Short mmCIF file of C-alpha atoms in Angstrom, two decimals:
data_model
loop_
_atom_site.label_atom_id
_atom_site.label_comp_id
_atom_site.label_asym_id
_atom_site.label_seq_id
_atom_site.Cartn_x
_atom_site.Cartn_y
_atom_site.Cartn_z
CA MET A 945 17.07 -1.87 18.62
CA PHE A 946 14.01 -2.48 16.49
CA GLY A 947 11.38 -0.23 14.95
CA PHE A 948 7.73 0.23 15.84
CA GLU A 949 4.60 0.17 13.74
CA ALA A 950 1.78 1.89 15.57
CA LEU A 951 -1.59 3.55 15.07
CA PRO A 952 -1.10 7.33 15.15
CA ALA A 953 -2.21 9.37 18.15
CA GLY A 954 -5.61 10.97 17.65
CA SER A 955 -7.19 7.96 15.90
CA ASN A 956 -10.84 7.29 16.76
CA PHE A 957 -12.56 3.89 16.77
CA ILE A 958 -16.12 2.79 17.55
CA PHE A 959 -16.88 -0.56 19.17
CA SER A 960 -19.85 -2.14 20.89
CA ILE A 961 -20.41 -4.67 23.68
CA GLN A 962 -23.45 -6.95 23.81
CA SER A 963 -24.79 -9.25 26.50
CA ASP A 964 -28.10 -10.85 27.49
CA ASN A 965 -27.31 -9.98 31.11
CA SER A 966 -28.00 -6.25 31.54
CA GLY A 967 -26.44 -6.19 35.02
CA LEU A 968 -23.18 -7.70 33.76
CA LEU A 969 -23.20 -5.35 30.79
CA GLU A 970 -23.39 -2.32 33.11
CA LYS A 971 -20.46 -3.62 35.18
CA VAL A 972 -18.32 -4.08 32.07
CA LYS A 973 -19.27 -0.62 30.86
CA ASN A 974 -18.18 0.99 34.13
CA ALA A 975 -14.94 -1.05 34.20
CA ILE A 976 -13.68 0.03 30.78
CA LYS A 977 -14.65 3.72 30.86
CA GLY A 978 -11.91 6.32 31.19
CA ASN A 979 -8.18 6.05 30.58
CA GLN A 980 -6.87 2.60 29.69
CA SER A 981 -3.67 1.00 28.36
CA LEU A 982 -3.97 -1.23 25.30
CA GLY A 983 -1.60 -3.22 23.11
CA LYS A 984 2.14 -3.71 23.51
CA SER A 985 5.10 -1.50 24.48
CA LYS A 986 3.19 0.23 27.28
CA THR A 987 6.45 1.01 29.10
CA ALA A 988 7.54 2.94 25.99
CA GLU A 989 4.45 5.17 26.39
CA PHE A 990 2.42 3.40 23.72
CA GLY A 991 -1.20 2.33 24.12
CA GLN A 992 -2.75 5.17 26.14
CA VAL A 993 -6.44 5.51 25.19
CA GLU A 994 -9.60 7.13 26.51
CA ILE A 995 -12.83 5.12 26.28
CA LYS A 996 -16.16 6.93 26.58
CA PRO A 997 -19.76 5.97 25.72
CA ILE A 998 -21.53 7.53 22.73
CA GLU A 999 -25.12 7.65 21.56
CA PRO A 1000 -26.39 4.38 20.05
CA ILE A 1001 -25.73 4.15 16.34
CA THR A 1002 -28.69 3.73 13.99
CA GLN A 1003 -29.23 0.09 13.07
CA ILE A 1004 -29.02 -0.93 9.43
CA ASN A 1005 -32.37 -1.94 7.93
CA SER A 1006 -32.86 -5.15 5.98
CA PHE A 1007 -34.73 -5.49 2.67
CA ASP A 1008 -37.16 -8.21 1.65
CA THR A 1009 -36.45 -10.69 -1.18
CA ASP A 1010 -39.68 -12.77 -0.90
CA ASN A 1011 -37.65 -15.79 0.23
CA GLU A 1012 -35.91 -15.91 -3.16
CA PHE A 1013 -32.44 -15.46 -1.67
CA VAL A 1014 -30.62 -14.13 1.39
CA LEU A 1015 -27.43 -12.05 1.37
CA VAL A 1016 -25.31 -12.76 4.43
CA TYR A 1017 -22.96 -9.83 5.07
CA ALA A 1018 -20.01 -10.35 7.44
CA GLU A 1019 -20.02 -7.31 9.72
CA SER A 1020 -17.01 -8.77 11.53
CA ASN A 1021 -14.54 -11.54 10.79
CA LEU A 1022 -16.10 -15.03 10.75
CA CYS A 1023 -14.41 -18.19 12.02
CA PHE A 1024 -15.80 -21.68 11.33
CA PHE A 1025 -14.76 -25.27 12.06
CA ASP A 1026 -15.79 -28.34 10.10
CA GLU A 1027 -17.05 -31.66 11.51
CA SER A 1028 -13.52 -32.84 12.23
CA GLY A 1029 -12.65 -29.68 14.18
CA GLN A 1030 -10.46 -28.14 11.47
CA PRO A 1031 -10.78 -24.48 10.39
CA THR A 1032 -12.75 -24.09 7.18
CA PHE A 1033 -13.46 -21.31 4.70
CA GLN A 1034 -16.52 -23.16 3.31
CA PRO A 1035 -19.26 -22.89 5.93
CA THR A 1036 -22.59 -24.67 5.55
CA VAL A 1037 -25.96 -22.97 5.34
CA GLU A 1038 -26.51 -23.90 9.01
CA ASP A 1039 -23.15 -22.31 9.91
CA LEU A 1040 -24.47 -19.06 8.42
CA GLY A 1041 -27.46 -19.14 10.79
CA LEU A 1042 -30.05 -20.20 8.21
CA ASN A 1043 -32.35 -23.23 8.26
CA ALA A 1044 -32.51 -23.94 4.53
CA GLY A 1045 -31.16 -22.89 1.18
CA LYS A 1046 -28.03 -23.40 -0.92
CA ILE A 1047 -24.91 -21.24 -1.03
CA GLU A 1048 -24.14 -20.11 -4.57
CA TRP A 1049 -20.39 -19.58 -4.47
CA ALA A 1050 -20.28 -18.00 -7.94
CA LYS A 1051 -22.43 -15.12 -6.66
CA SER A 1052 -20.68 -14.91 -3.29
CA GLN A 1053 -17.61 -12.81 -2.62
CA ILE A 1054 -15.32 -13.69 0.24
CA ARG A 1055 -11.78 -12.97 1.33
CA THR A 1056 -9.80 -14.78 4.00
CA TYR A 1057 -7.43 -13.67 6.71
CA SER A 1058 -5.35 -15.34 9.42
CA TYR A 1059 -3.97 -13.82 12.60
CA ALA A 1060 -2.91 -14.73 16.12
CA PRO A 1061 -4.47 -12.42 18.76
CA TRP A 1062 -2.23 -11.02 21.47
CA ASN A 1063 -3.23 -11.87 25.05
CA GLY A 1064 -2.16 -8.98 27.26
CA GLN A 1065 -2.61 -10.95 30.49
CA ARG A 1066 -0.56 -13.94 29.45
CA LYS A 1067 1.91 -11.76 27.48
CA THR A 1068 1.79 -14.07 24.48
CA THR A 1069 -0.26 -14.88 21.41
CA SER A 1070 -3.30 -17.15 21.40
CA MET A 1071 -4.14 -19.85 18.86
CA GLN A 1072 -4.19 -18.61 15.28
CA ARG A 1073 -7.59 -17.64 13.89
CA HIS A 1074 -8.36 -18.52 10.26
CA CYS A 1075 -11.18 -16.17 9.34
CA ILE A 1076 -13.43 -15.10 6.52
CA LEU A 1077 -12.76 -11.39 6.33
CA LYS A 1078 -15.20 -8.69 7.37
CA GLY A 1079 -17.10 -7.35 4.35
CA SER A 1080 -17.48 -10.75 2.70
CA VAL A 1081 -20.91 -11.58 1.26
CA PHE A 1082 -22.62 -14.99 0.87
CA TYR A 1083 -25.47 -15.48 -1.59
CA VAL A 1084 -27.87 -18.15 -0.25
CA LYS A 1085 -30.61 -19.19 -2.65
CA GLY A 1086 -34.02 -20.30 -1.35
CA ALA A 1087 -33.44 -19.21 2.26
CA SER A 1088 -35.85 -17.41 4.58
CA LEU A 1089 -35.21 -14.99 7.44
CA ASP A 1090 -36.29 -14.90 11.07
CA GLU A 1091 -34.11 -11.97 12.19
CA SER A 1092 -32.02 -9.22 10.65
CA SER A 1093 -28.69 -10.04 12.32
CA LYS A 1094 -27.04 -12.49 14.71
CA TYR A 1095 -23.74 -13.93 15.88
CA ILE A 1096 -22.56 -17.12 14.20
CA GLY A 1097 -19.46 -19.28 14.19
CA HIS A 1098 -16.79 -19.24 16.91
CA TYR A 1099 -14.97 -16.68 19.09
CA ASN A 1100 -18.07 -14.50 19.48
CA SER A 1101 -16.64 -13.18 22.76
CA GLU A 1102 -13.78 -11.65 20.74
CA GLY A 1103 -16.17 -9.83 18.42
CA LEU A 1104 -16.10 -12.42 15.64
CA GLY A 1105 -19.21 -13.83 14.00
CA LYS A 1106 -21.49 -10.78 13.58
CA VAL A 1107 -23.54 -10.97 10.37
CA ILE A 1108 -26.34 -8.89 8.87
CA TYR A 1109 -28.95 -10.47 6.63
CA ASN A 1110 -29.98 -8.55 3.50
CA PRO A 1111 -28.53 -5.20 4.64
CA GLU A 1112 -30.08 -2.25 2.85
CA PHE A 1113 -26.74 -1.01 1.47
CA LEU A 1114 -26.47 -4.18 -0.67
CA LYS A 1115 -29.80 -3.53 -2.38
CA GLY A 1116 -29.36 -2.02 -5.81
CA ILE A 1117 -31.47 0.72 -7.39
CA ASP A 1118 -33.73 -1.02 -9.94
CA ILE A 1119 -31.52 -2.83 -12.46
CA SER A 1120 -28.54 -0.47 -12.34
CA GLY A 1121 -26.92 -2.32 -9.46
CA GLU A 1122 -25.96 0.98 -7.81
CA SER A 1123 -26.32 1.06 -4.04
CA LYS A 1124 -29.03 3.21 -2.48
CA LEU A 1125 -26.55 4.48 0.10
CA LYS A 1126 -23.73 6.93 -0.52
CA ILE A 1127 -20.41 7.24 1.30
CA ASN A 1128 -19.68 10.73 2.63
CA LEU A 1129 -16.18 11.11 4.02
CA ASP A 1130 -15.81 13.59 6.84
CA LYS A 1131 -12.93 16.03 6.65
CA VAL A 1132 -10.67 15.45 9.62
CA HIS A 1133 -7.45 17.02 10.79
CA SER A 1134 -4.28 15.12 10.00
CA LEU A 1135 -3.26 12.64 12.66
CA GLY A 1136 0.09 11.92 14.16
CA ILE A 1137 2.92 14.02 15.48
CA GLU A 1138 3.41 17.50 14.07
CA LYS A 1139 6.63 18.09 12.19
CA GLY A 1140 9.31 19.56 14.42
CA THR A 1141 12.89 20.76 14.12
CA ILE A 1142 15.36 18.11 13.00
CA THR A 1143 18.18 18.26 15.54
CA THR A 1144 19.10 14.75 16.69
CA PRO A 1145 21.55 12.50 14.80
CA LEU A 1146 18.81 9.92 14.23
CA SER A 1147 16.37 12.46 12.79
CA LYS A 1148 19.08 13.82 10.50
CA LEU A 1149 19.90 10.29 9.31
CA LEU A 1150 16.23 9.56 8.59
CA GLU A 1151 15.84 12.86 6.76
CA LYS A 1152 18.87 12.05 4.61
CA LYS A 1153 17.47 8.61 3.77
CA HIS A 1154 14.13 10.16 2.85
CA LEU A 1155 15.89 12.70 0.63
CA ASP A 1156 18.01 9.98 -0.99
CA SER A 1157 14.89 7.98 -1.85
CA LYS A 1158 13.36 11.03 -3.55
CA ILE A 1159 16.54 11.65 -5.54
CA GLU A 1160 16.62 8.00 -6.59
CA LEU A 1161 13.02 8.26 -7.79
CA ILE A 1162 13.71 11.46 -9.75
CA THR A 1163 16.78 9.85 -11.36
CA SER A 1164 14.80 6.77 -12.42
CA GLN A 1165 12.01 8.93 -13.84
CA GLU A 1166 14.48 10.95 -15.91
CA ILE A 1167 16.14 7.80 -17.27
CA HIS A 1168 12.79 6.36 -18.32
CA LYS A 1169 11.70 9.67 -19.87
CA TYR A 1170 14.81 10.07 -22.02
CA VAL A 1171 15.32 6.43 -23.04
CA HIS A 1172 11.72 5.64 -23.99
CA HIS A 1173 10.26 9.02 -24.97
CA LEU A 1174 12.74 11.79 -25.79
CA VAL A 1175 15.52 9.81 -27.49
CA PRO A 1176 13.23 8.37 -30.22
CA LYS A 1177 11.66 11.79 -30.87
CA GLU A 1178 14.40 14.35 -30.30
CA TYR A 1179 17.70 12.45 -30.30
CA PRO A 1180 17.17 9.54 -32.76
CA LYS A 1181 20.86 9.35 -33.72
CA LEU A 1182 21.64 7.97 -30.27
CA LYS A 1183 19.65 4.85 -31.15
CA ASP A 1184 22.44 3.91 -33.58
CA VAL A 1185 25.17 3.87 -30.91
CA SER A 1186 26.45 0.34 -30.30
CA ALA A 1187 26.01 -1.53 -27.05
CA SER A 1188 29.80 -1.66 -26.58
CA GLN A 1189 29.98 2.15 -26.73
CA TRP A 1190 27.27 2.49 -24.08
CA GLY A 1191 29.04 -0.18 -22.02
CA ASN A 1192 32.26 1.85 -21.97
CA ILE A 1193 30.35 5.00 -20.98
CA ARG A 1194 28.67 3.08 -18.16
CA SER A 1195 32.03 1.75 -17.00
CA ILE A 1196 33.55 5.24 -16.85
CA ALA A 1197 30.55 6.69 -14.98
CA SER A 1198 30.61 3.83 -12.45
CA ARG A 1199 34.37 3.99 -11.92
CA GLU A 1200 34.96 7.71 -11.44
CA LYS A 1201 34.15 9.27 -8.06
CA SER A 1202 32.94 12.73 -9.05
CA LEU A 1203 30.87 14.28 -11.83
CA LYS A 1204 33.77 16.47 -12.87
CA GLU A 1205 36.00 13.43 -13.37
CA ILE A 1206 33.25 11.69 -15.38
CA LYS A 1207 32.93 14.67 -17.74
CA GLU A 1208 36.67 14.91 -18.17
CA LYS A 1209 36.94 11.22 -19.02
CA LEU A 1210 33.98 11.35 -21.42
CA TYR A 1211 34.26 14.64 -23.35
CA ASP A 1212 35.78 17.61 -21.47
CA GLY A 1213 39.32 16.40 -20.84
CA LYS A 1214 42.28 15.89 -23.15
CA ASN A 1215 42.02 12.60 -25.03
CA ALA A 1216 38.51 12.05 -23.62
CA TYR A 1217 36.82 8.82 -24.67
CA LEU A 1218 34.10 10.38 -26.86
CA THR A 1219 36.22 13.09 -28.51
CA HIS A 1220 39.25 11.20 -29.90
CA GLY A 1221 40.32 7.93 -31.40
CA VAL A 1222 38.21 5.23 -32.98
CA SER A 1223 35.10 6.05 -30.92
CA PHE A 1224 35.05 9.60 -32.22
CA GLU A 1225 35.85 8.68 -35.82
CA LYS A 1226 33.35 5.83 -36.20
CA CYS A 1227 30.52 7.00 -33.96
CA TRP A 1228 30.49 10.22 -31.94
CA GLY A 1229 32.20 12.47 -34.50
CA LYS A 1230 30.00 11.52 -37.45
CA ASP A 1231 27.34 13.87 -38.91
CA GLY A 1232 29.02 16.93 -37.43
CA SER A 1233 29.34 15.31 -33.98
CA ARG A 1234 25.55 15.03 -33.81
CA ARG A 1235 25.54 12.09 -31.38
CA LEU A 1236 28.13 13.69 -29.11
CA ASN A 1237 26.21 16.98 -28.97
CA ASP A 1238 22.93 15.15 -28.27
CA PHE A 1239 24.51 13.22 -25.42
CA LYS A 1240 26.04 16.38 -23.92
CA THR A 1241 22.66 18.17 -24.24
CA ILE A 1242 20.89 15.41 -22.31
CA VAL A 1243 23.50 15.47 -19.56
CA SER A 1244 23.26 19.26 -19.32
CA LYS A 1245 19.45 19.24 -19.11
CA VAL A 1246 19.40 16.61 -16.37
CA GLU A 1247 22.15 18.44 -14.48
CA ASN A 1248 20.14 21.68 -14.49
CA LEU A 1249 16.83 20.00 -13.66
CA ASP A 1250 15.12 21.78 -10.77
CA ALA A 1251 12.71 19.14 -9.49
CA PHE A 1252 9.84 20.43 -7.35
CA GLY A 1253 11.53 23.83 -7.20
CA LYS A 1254 14.05 22.62 -4.64
CA GLU A 1255 17.77 22.84 -5.25
CA GLU A 1256 18.56 19.66 -3.29
CA LEU A 1257 16.05 17.56 -5.22
CA LYS A 1258 17.97 16.90 -8.41
CA ALA A 1259 18.73 13.70 -10.24
CA ASP A 1260 22.04 12.09 -9.28
CA LEU A 1261 23.89 12.74 -12.55
CA ARG A 1262 26.59 10.14 -11.91
CA ILE A 1263 23.95 7.43 -11.49
CA PHE A 1264 21.92 8.88 -14.36
CA ILE A 1265 24.80 8.59 -16.87
CA SER A 1266 25.64 5.05 -15.74
CA LYS A 1267 22.05 3.73 -15.83
CA PHE A 1268 21.09 5.74 -18.93
CA ALA A 1269 23.94 4.08 -20.83
CA ALA A 1270 22.90 0.65 -19.55
CA GLU A 1271 19.25 1.17 -20.55
CA MET A 1272 20.20 2.50 -23.98
CA ALA A 1273 22.32 -0.59 -24.62
CA LYS A 1274 19.48 -2.93 -23.58
CA THR A 1275 16.69 -1.01 -25.32
CA TYR A 1276 18.26 -0.41 -28.72
CA ASN A 1277 20.83 -3.24 -28.61
CA LYS A 1278 23.14 -2.18 -31.44
CA GLN A 1279 26.26 -4.35 -31.65
#
């Protein structure tokens, strides 16, 4: 099986249909009203929508520049072809619906986007569209205007090619450059499916994976905090431990299967690595076992960490010890 990526239920979108034939426009309006099925995976109960007419939206006003320049704003994606029939991201002034002027690319801001639209009737994709992305702005010097907006380029029937000339929201206030219009975000209820009881094997597996990813993040954050912030300030003696010592600690932590076994091999058990022999005499036992006590303190603090107030959200101590030792060896690199 494969996964789905879908727009959540409850999403709202606004679209418009335009035509010079008012009779045809009314027929289209009546045909699309009501419940419809859109997109793919309809048999899996995806794509159910309700289409209903709304009041006309207020048109955006244009501002005057005394024929000094024209700002061409892409209200939808724009698709152009050059003289040889190849897609192009460098339209001419005529392509932008203007009779004269020169495009100043340094003052323009465009982004590009390519996609292949899905044809629901033919059950396949159509030819790929190479578009200038909606929201792009062209600065055309020395151009004049006859209308405030129009459709340009290709694939107008698919909604591409709508531009607005000198839209009011691009006009700055005096010399500050700040837009006259403000964006006010409406507070909406959260979309999607409400959280339910986790009962199925799949839901339990996904919950476990989600929990594991949180634990992995907490563990990484703790490693970074101790190696780069707390060790230099509170446990500076650990900076003097050689890379070979940290390598042996990492090896023990990676090899043993449980935290109890790791502690016994490192410092709790008889003949533990850090509490006897050459390692203890030349490193961990020096200065009143300062390094050993610092290391045990760090392990204890991470073990008792109560992240987000939830018992199950704790750093994985086995991974912490292994990666902490590896990072200490790389960061302070004492041979």
